[in-house]
XYZ file of C-alpha atoms in Angstrom:
525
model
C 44.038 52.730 -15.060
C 47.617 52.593 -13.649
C 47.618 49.005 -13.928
C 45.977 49.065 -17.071
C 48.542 51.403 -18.676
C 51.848 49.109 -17.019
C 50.064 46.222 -19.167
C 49.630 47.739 -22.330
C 53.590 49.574 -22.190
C 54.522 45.926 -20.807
C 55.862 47.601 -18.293
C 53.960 45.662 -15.570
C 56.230 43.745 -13.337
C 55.264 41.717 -9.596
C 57.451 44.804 -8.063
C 55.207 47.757 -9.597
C 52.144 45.609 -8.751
C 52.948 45.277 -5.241
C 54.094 49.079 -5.171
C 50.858 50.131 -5.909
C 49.096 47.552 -3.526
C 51.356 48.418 -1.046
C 50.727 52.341 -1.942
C 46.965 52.053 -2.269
C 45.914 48.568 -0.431
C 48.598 48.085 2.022
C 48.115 44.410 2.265
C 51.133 42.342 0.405
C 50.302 40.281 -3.591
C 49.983 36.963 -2.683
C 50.117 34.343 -5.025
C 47.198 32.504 -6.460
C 47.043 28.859 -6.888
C 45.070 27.279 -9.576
C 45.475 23.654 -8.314
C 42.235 21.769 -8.136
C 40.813 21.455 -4.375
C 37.755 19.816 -3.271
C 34.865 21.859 -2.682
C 33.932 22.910 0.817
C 30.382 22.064 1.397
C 28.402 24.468 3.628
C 26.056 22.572 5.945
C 22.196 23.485 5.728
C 21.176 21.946 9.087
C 22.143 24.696 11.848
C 24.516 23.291 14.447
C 21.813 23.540 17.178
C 20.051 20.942 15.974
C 23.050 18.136 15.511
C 24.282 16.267 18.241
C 27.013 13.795 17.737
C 26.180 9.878 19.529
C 29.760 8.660 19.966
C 33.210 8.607 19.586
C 33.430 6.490 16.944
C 35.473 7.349 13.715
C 33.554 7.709 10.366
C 34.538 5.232 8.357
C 35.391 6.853 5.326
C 36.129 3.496 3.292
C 33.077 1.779 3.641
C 30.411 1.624 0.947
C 27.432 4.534 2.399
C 26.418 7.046 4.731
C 23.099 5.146 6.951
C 19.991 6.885 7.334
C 17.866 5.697 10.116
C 14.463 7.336 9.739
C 11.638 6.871 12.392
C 10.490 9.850 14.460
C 10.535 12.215 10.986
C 8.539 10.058 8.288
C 8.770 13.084 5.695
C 10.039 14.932 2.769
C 9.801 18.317 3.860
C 11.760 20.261 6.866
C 13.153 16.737 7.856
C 16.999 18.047 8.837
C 17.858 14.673 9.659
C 17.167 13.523 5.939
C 18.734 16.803 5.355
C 22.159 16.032 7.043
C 22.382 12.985 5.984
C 22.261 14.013 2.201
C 24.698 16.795 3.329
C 26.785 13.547 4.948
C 26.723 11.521 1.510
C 27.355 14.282 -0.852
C 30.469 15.421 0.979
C 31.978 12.272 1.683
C 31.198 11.205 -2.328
C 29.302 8.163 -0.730
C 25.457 6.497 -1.637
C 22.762 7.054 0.945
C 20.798 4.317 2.456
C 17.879 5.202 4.042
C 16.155 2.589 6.283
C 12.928 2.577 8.732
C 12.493 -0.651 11.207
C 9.157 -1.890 11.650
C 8.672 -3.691 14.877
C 5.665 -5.818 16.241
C 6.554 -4.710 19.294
C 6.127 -1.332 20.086
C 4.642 -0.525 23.547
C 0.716 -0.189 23.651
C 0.843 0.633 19.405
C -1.681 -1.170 17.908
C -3.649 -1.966 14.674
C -5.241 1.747 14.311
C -1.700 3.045 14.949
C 0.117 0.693 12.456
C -2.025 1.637 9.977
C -1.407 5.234 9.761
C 2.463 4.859 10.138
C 2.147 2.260 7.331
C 0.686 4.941 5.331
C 2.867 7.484 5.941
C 5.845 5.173 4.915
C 3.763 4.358 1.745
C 3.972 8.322 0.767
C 7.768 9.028 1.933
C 8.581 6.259 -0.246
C 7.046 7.299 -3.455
C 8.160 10.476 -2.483
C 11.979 9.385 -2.023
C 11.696 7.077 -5.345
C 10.542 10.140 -7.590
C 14.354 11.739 -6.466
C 16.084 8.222 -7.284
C 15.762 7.588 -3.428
C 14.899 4.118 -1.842
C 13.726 4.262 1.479
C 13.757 0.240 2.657
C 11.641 -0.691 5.561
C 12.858 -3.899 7.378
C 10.371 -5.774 9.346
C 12.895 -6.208 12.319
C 13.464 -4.330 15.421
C 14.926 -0.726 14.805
C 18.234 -1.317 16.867
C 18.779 -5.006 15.246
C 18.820 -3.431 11.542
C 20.651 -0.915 12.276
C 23.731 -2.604 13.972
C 23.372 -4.822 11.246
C 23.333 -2.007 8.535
C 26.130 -0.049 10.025
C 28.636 -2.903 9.237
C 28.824 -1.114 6.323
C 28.450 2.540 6.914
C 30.661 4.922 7.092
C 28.758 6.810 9.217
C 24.811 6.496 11.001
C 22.348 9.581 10.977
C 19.380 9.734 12.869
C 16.380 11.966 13.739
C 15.369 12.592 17.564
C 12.787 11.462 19.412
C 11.809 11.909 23.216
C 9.851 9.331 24.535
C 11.859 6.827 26.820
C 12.199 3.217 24.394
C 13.192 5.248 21.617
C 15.657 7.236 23.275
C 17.272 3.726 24.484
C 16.996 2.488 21.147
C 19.663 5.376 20.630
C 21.785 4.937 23.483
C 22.095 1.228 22.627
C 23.072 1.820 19.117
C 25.499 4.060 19.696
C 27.378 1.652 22.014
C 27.094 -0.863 19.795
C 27.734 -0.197 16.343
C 31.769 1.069 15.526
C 31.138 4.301 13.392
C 29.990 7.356 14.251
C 26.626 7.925 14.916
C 24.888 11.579 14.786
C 21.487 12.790 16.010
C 19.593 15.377 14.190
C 16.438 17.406 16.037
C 13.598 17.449 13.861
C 10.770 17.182 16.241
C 10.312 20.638 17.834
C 10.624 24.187 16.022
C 13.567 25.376 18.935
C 15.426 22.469 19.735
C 14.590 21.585 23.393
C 18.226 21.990 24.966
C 18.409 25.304 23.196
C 15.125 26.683 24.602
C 16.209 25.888 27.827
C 18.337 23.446 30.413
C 15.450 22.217 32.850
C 12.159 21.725 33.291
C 10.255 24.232 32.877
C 7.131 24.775 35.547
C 4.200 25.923 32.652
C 3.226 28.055 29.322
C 3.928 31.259 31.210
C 7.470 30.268 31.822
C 9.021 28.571 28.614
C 6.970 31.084 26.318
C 9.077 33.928 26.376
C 12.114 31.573 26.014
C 10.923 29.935 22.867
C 10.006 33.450 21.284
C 13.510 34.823 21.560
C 14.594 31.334 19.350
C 11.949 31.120 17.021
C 12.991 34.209 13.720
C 15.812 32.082 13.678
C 13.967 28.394 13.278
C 10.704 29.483 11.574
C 12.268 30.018 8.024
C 11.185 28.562 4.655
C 12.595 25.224 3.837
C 15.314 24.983 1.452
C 15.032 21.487 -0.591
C 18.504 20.218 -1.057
C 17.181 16.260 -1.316
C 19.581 15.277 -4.282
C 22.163 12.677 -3.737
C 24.879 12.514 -6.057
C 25.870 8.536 -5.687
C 22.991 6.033 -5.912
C 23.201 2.669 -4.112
C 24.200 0.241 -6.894
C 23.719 -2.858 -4.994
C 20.851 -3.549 -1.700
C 23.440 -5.120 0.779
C 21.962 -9.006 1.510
C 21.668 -9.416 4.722
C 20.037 -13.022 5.718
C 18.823 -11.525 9.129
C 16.581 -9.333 8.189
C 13.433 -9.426 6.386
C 12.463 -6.135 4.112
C 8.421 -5.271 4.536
C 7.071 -4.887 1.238
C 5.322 -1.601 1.270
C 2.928 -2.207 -2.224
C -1.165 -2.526 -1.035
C -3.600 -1.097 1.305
C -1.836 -0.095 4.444
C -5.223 -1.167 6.635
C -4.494 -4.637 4.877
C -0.778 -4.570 5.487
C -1.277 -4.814 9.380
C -2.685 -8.205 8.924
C 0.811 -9.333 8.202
C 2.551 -7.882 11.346
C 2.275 -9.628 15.176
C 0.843 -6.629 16.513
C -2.293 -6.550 18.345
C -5.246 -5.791 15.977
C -8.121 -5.152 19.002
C -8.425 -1.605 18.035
C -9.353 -1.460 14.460
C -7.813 1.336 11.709
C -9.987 4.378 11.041
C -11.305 5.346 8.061
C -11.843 9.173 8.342
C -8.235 10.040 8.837
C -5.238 8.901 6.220
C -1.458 9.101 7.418
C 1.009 10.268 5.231
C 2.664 14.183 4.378
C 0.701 14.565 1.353
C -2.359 14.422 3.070
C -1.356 16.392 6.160
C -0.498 19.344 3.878
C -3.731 18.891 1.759
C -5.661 19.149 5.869
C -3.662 21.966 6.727
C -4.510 24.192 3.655
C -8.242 23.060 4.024
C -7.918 24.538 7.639
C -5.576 27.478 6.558
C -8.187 28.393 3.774
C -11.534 27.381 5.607
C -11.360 27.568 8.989
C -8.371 29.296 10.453
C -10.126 32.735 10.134
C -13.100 31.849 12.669
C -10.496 29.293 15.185
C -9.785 31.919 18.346
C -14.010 32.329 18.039
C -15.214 28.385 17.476
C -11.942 26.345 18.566
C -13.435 25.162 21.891
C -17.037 24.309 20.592
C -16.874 20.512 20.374
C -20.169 20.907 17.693
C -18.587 22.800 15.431
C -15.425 20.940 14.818
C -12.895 24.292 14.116
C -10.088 22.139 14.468
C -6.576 21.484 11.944
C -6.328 17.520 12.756
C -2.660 17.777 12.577
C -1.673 16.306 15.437
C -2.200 12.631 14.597
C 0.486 13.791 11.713
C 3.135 15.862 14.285
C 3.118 12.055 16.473
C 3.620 10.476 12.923
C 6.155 12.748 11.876
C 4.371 13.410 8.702
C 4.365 17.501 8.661
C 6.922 19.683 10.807
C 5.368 22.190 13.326
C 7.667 24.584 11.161
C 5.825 23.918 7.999
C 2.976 24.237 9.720
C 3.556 27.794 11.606
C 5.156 29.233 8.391
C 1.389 28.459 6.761
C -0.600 29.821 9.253
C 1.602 32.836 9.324
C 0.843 33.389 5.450
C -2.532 32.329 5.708
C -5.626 34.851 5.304
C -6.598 35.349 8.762
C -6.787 37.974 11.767
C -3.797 37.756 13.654
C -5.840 37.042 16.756
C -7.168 33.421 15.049
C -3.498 32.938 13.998
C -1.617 34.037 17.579
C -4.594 31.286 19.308
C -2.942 28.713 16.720
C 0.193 29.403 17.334
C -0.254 29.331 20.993
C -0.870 25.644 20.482
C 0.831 23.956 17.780
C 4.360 25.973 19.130
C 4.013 26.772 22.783
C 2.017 24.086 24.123
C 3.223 21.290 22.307
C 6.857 22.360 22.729
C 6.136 22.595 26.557
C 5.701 18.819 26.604
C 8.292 18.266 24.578
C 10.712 20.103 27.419
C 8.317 17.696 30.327
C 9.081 14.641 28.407
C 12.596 15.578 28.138
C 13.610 16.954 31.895
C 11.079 14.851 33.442
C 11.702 10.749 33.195
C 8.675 10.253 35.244
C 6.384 11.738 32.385
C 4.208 8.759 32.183
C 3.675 8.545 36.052
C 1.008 9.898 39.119
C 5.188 10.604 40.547
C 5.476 13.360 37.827
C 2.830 15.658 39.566
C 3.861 18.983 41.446
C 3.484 18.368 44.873
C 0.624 20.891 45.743
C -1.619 18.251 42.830
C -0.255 14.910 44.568
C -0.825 16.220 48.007
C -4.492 17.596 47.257
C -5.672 14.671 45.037
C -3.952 11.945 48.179
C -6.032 13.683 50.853
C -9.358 13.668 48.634
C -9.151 10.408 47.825
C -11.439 9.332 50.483
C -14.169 11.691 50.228
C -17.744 10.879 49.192
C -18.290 9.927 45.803
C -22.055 10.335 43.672
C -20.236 8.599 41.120
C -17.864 5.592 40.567
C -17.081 3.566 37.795
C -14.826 0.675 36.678
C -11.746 0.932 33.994
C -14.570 -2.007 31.716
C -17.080 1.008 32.101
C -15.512 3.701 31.283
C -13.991 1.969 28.305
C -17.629 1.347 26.848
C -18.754 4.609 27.301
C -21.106 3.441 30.271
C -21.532 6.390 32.448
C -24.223 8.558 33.505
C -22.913 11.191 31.711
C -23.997 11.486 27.650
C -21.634 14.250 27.202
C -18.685 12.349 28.591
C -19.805 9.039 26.653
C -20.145 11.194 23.518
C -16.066 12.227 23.687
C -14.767 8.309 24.503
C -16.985 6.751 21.729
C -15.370 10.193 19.582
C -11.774 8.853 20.804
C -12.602 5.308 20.229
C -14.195 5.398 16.674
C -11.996 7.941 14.996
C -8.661 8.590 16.485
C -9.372 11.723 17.594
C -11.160 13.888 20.423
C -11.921 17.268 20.641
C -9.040 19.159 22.818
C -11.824 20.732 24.942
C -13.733 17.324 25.312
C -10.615 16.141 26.364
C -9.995 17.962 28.765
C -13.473 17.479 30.378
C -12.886 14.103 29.625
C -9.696 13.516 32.064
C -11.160 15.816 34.660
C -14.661 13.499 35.074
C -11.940 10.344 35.429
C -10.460 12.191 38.311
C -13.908 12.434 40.066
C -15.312 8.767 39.436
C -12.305 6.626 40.416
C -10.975 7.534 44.097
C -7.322 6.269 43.654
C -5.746 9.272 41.868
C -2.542 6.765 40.833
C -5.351 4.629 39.623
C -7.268 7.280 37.609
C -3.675 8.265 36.042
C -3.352 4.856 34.835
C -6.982 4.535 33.181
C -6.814 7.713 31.302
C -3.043 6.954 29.953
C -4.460 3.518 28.804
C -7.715 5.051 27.081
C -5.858 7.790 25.234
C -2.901 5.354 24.327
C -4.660 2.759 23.193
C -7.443 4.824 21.189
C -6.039 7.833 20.227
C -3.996 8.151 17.165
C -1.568 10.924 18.668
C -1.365 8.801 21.698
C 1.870 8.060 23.401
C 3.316 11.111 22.521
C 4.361 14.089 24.684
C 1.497 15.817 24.040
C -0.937 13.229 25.094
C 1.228 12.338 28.266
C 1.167 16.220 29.030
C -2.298 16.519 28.323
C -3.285 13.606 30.567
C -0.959 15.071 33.714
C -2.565 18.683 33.099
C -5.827 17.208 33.931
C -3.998 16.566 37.139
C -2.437 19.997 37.531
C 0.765 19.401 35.642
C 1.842 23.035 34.446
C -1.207 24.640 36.469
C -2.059 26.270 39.502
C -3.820 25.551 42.746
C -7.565 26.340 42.510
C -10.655 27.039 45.185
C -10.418 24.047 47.094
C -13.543 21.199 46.793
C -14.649 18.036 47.818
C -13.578 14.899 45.701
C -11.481 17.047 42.948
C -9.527 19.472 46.185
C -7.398 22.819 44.632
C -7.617 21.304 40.759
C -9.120 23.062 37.988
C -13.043 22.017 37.625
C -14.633 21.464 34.627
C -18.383 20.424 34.820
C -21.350 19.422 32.562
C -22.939 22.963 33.349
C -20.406 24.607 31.797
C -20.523 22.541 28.497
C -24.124 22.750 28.204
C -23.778 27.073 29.046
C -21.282 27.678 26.476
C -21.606 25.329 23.520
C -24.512 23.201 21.680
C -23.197 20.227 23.575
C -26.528 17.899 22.622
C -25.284 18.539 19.299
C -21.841 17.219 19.919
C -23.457 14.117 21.376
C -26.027 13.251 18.885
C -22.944 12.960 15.861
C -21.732 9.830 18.708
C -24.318 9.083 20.928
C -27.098 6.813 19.159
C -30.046 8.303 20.813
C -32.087 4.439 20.934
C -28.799 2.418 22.395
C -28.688 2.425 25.735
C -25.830 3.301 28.169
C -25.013 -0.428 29.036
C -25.487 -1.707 25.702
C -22.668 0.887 24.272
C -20.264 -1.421 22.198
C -16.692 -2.733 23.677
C -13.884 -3.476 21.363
C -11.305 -4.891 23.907
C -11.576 -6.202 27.651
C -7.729 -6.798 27.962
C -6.662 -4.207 30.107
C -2.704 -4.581 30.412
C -2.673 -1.416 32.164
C -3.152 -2.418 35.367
C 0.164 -3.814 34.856
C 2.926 -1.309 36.367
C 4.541 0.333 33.494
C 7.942 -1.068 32.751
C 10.161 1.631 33.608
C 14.048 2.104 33.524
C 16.736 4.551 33.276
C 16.076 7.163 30.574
């Protein structure tokens, strides 16, 4: 009101203003400045999850920010996508968003080429409804993107943890001369933040993921609008773009990439259709999991993880819906447990541990056990060619690799039952490593992932504990056929693989090149 009455007597001066601020406020007037000033953007990715490449400069005349997607083939809670658009915006530059599709990715084939080539299909139509283009050149992944970066003012790109890819990265950001910055979008607590080693099992890393998560697990805010459009594809005469229009099963015929394993029909890659699966499991079978999960019969199961190796859904999306989904919170804290504990357990093994794909990466107490069993009697032993055609004694065992190799999947309690049996019929441990790697890479459409290389070293007491020691198997956990057949309908499990008039030795073979036999080429991570 004192102001107020100054201004109306125009008796308001700067003195009698600062007077009363001084009186009332004590802080001094300070003069306000109505020049224009650009707007200061706020960054939507949190800083935990960016990691800068290199020292390079940005290179804030060139023509477009570079968006190298691969491990994060989505729309939806993709932060590098996210950053990127953050990156474009701020600097007033395009976005160019690219994906390199090699022929030569280790031990992918047909079946997996298929389901990325789907996935791309969807994140393209996806990106093109928002004025987007996502281009996919049919060239190695390092090779376009030194290329593309001539022009960039600066690279983004998501994380992954396996050891090529992550030397893809290093390489790049040698090579190229602007700055290049890696964005987590793999795990719901970035791995470094959850903690700075290896961590020895569930028990351990649990707790330390938990006190992270309220501050990762929070609804996605959509900010996929770029103000600039690319005007103009840059030309370049060294590399080839892959024309995305047709049937992605049909696609594959035009890539160098060995077809022996075919594509499967019963599963469809893409992030449409892994959030169409995970409703259907949210709404139909989510309330019964913690009761039916482990029944092989009954098939209580999400199928998301061919779609978490594909990068088609984020285990964030995915928590956040079983969270809000109508369920006890029994069947929900089971869930959990797995898509979020578990799976970011191998993450952190794949990570600390550059051994992950090796008999080396054992704890000693497994190496030492399995080493002095190795020699003891066997009732059973069978060749890498049998195993592969499901030609064993054992139906229920035959029933989960014919599962494996005619859809992509096996049941996660099959599997493990599955890797255990390997252990007992082939007496070189290093050699049973090797064959079960080779099956689940080759057949399996969440193969080489760190999942599937965790799953394969728990089966060899990776992040477990010494058991009651026993002949052939020594102090690892035992899994047998009596169990199966005490707690589950196991024949009924078998009889939806198993053709009851086909014979054991007459089981069909789809490949008999077994490169694995071949020591893994392994080098610095």
């Amino acid at each position: 009101m004192y102001l107020w009455w100054l201004w109306c007597s125009r008796k308001i001066t700067r003195s009698s203003i600062q007077s009363f601020q001084t009186l009332f406020f004590s802080f001094p007037l300070k003069r306000v400045s109505y020049s224009c000033k650009p707007i200061v953007m706020s960054c939507p990715v949190p800083n935990t999850r960016i990691r800068v490449l290199n020292s390079k400069p940005v290179q804030e005349d060139r023509d477009y920010v570079l968006y190298w997607m691969q491990a994060a083939v989505r729309l939806a809670y993709n932060y590098a996508l996210q950053y990127a658009v953050f990156r474009a915006n701020q600097l007033g530059k395009p976005l160019l968003i690219c994906f390199g599709l090699t022929d030569s990715f280790p031990e992918a084939n047909a079946r997996h080429y298929a389901f990325l080539l789907e996935g791309l299909q969807d994140i393209q139509r996806q990106l093109a409804q928002r004025k987007l283009q996502l281009l996919v050149f049919h060239s190695s992944p390092e090779r376009m993107v030194e290329k593309l970066s001539d022009k960039a003012v600066q690279v983004v790109v998501d994380k992954n943890y396996l050891r090529v890819t992550h030397q893809w990265r290093q390489r790049v950001a040698t090579n190229i001369d602007c700055s290049f910055i890696q964005v987590e979008t793999e795990c719901i607590v970035p791995v470094e933040l959850a903690t700075e080693k290896e961590e020895y099992a569930a028990r351990t890393i649990r707790p330390k993921l938990w006190k992270h998560a309220n501050k990762f697990l929070i609804p996605w805010l959509d900010t996929i609008h770029v103000d600039n459009k690319i005007v103009s594809i840059p030309q370049m005469d060294e590399l080839t773009v892959f024309d995305l229009q047709g049937d992605a099963k049909k696609l594959v015929e035009r890539l160098n990439v060995d077809k022996s394993v075919p594509p499967v029909s019963q599963l469809i890659g893409g992030e449409t259709e892994a959030r169409r699966r995970l409703e259907e499991f949210c709404q139909s079978k989510l309330r019964d999991y913690e009761r039916l999960r482990n029944d092989p019969s009954l098939n209580c199961v999400s199928h998301m993880s061919p779609y978490l190796h594909f990068g088609h859904i984020s285990p964030i999306e995915i928590v956040n819906q079983v969270q809000q989904a109508n369920a006890s919170k029994t069947c929900k804290d089971a869930f959990i447990e797995e898509v979020f504990i578990r799976r970011e357990l191998s993450f952190n093994f794949c990570h600390f541990c550059d051994k992950y794909d090796t008999f080396e990466c054992l704890p000693a107490w497994a190496k030492q056990t399995l080493l002095e069993h190795s020699k003891d009697p066997r009732k059973y032993c069978y060749t890498l060619e049998q195993l592969e055609r499901a030609a064993t004694h054992d139906p229920y065992w035959n029933a989960a690799q014919l599962e494996m190799v005619q859809t992509g999947k096996m049941h996660n309690y099959m599997r493990m039952y599955w890797g255990k049996k390997v252990i007992e019929w082939v007496a070189d441990p290093e050699e049973a490593f090797r064959i079960l790697l080779y099956l689940n890479n080759k057949y399996e459409l969440d193969g080489r992932d760190p999942n599937s290389f965790t799953g394969v070293a728990w089966c060899f007491g990776k992040h477990d504990r010494a058991h009651m020691e026993r002949p052939v198997t020594g102090k690892l956990r035992y899994m047998s056929a009596e169990g199966l057949r005490r707690k589950f309908n196991i024949e009924a499990y078998v009889r939806q693989y198993l053709p009851s008039d086909q014979p054991n030795n007459a089981l069909p073979v789809i490949s008999s090149h077994h490169p694995y036999s071949h020591k893994r080429k392994r080098t610095t991570k």
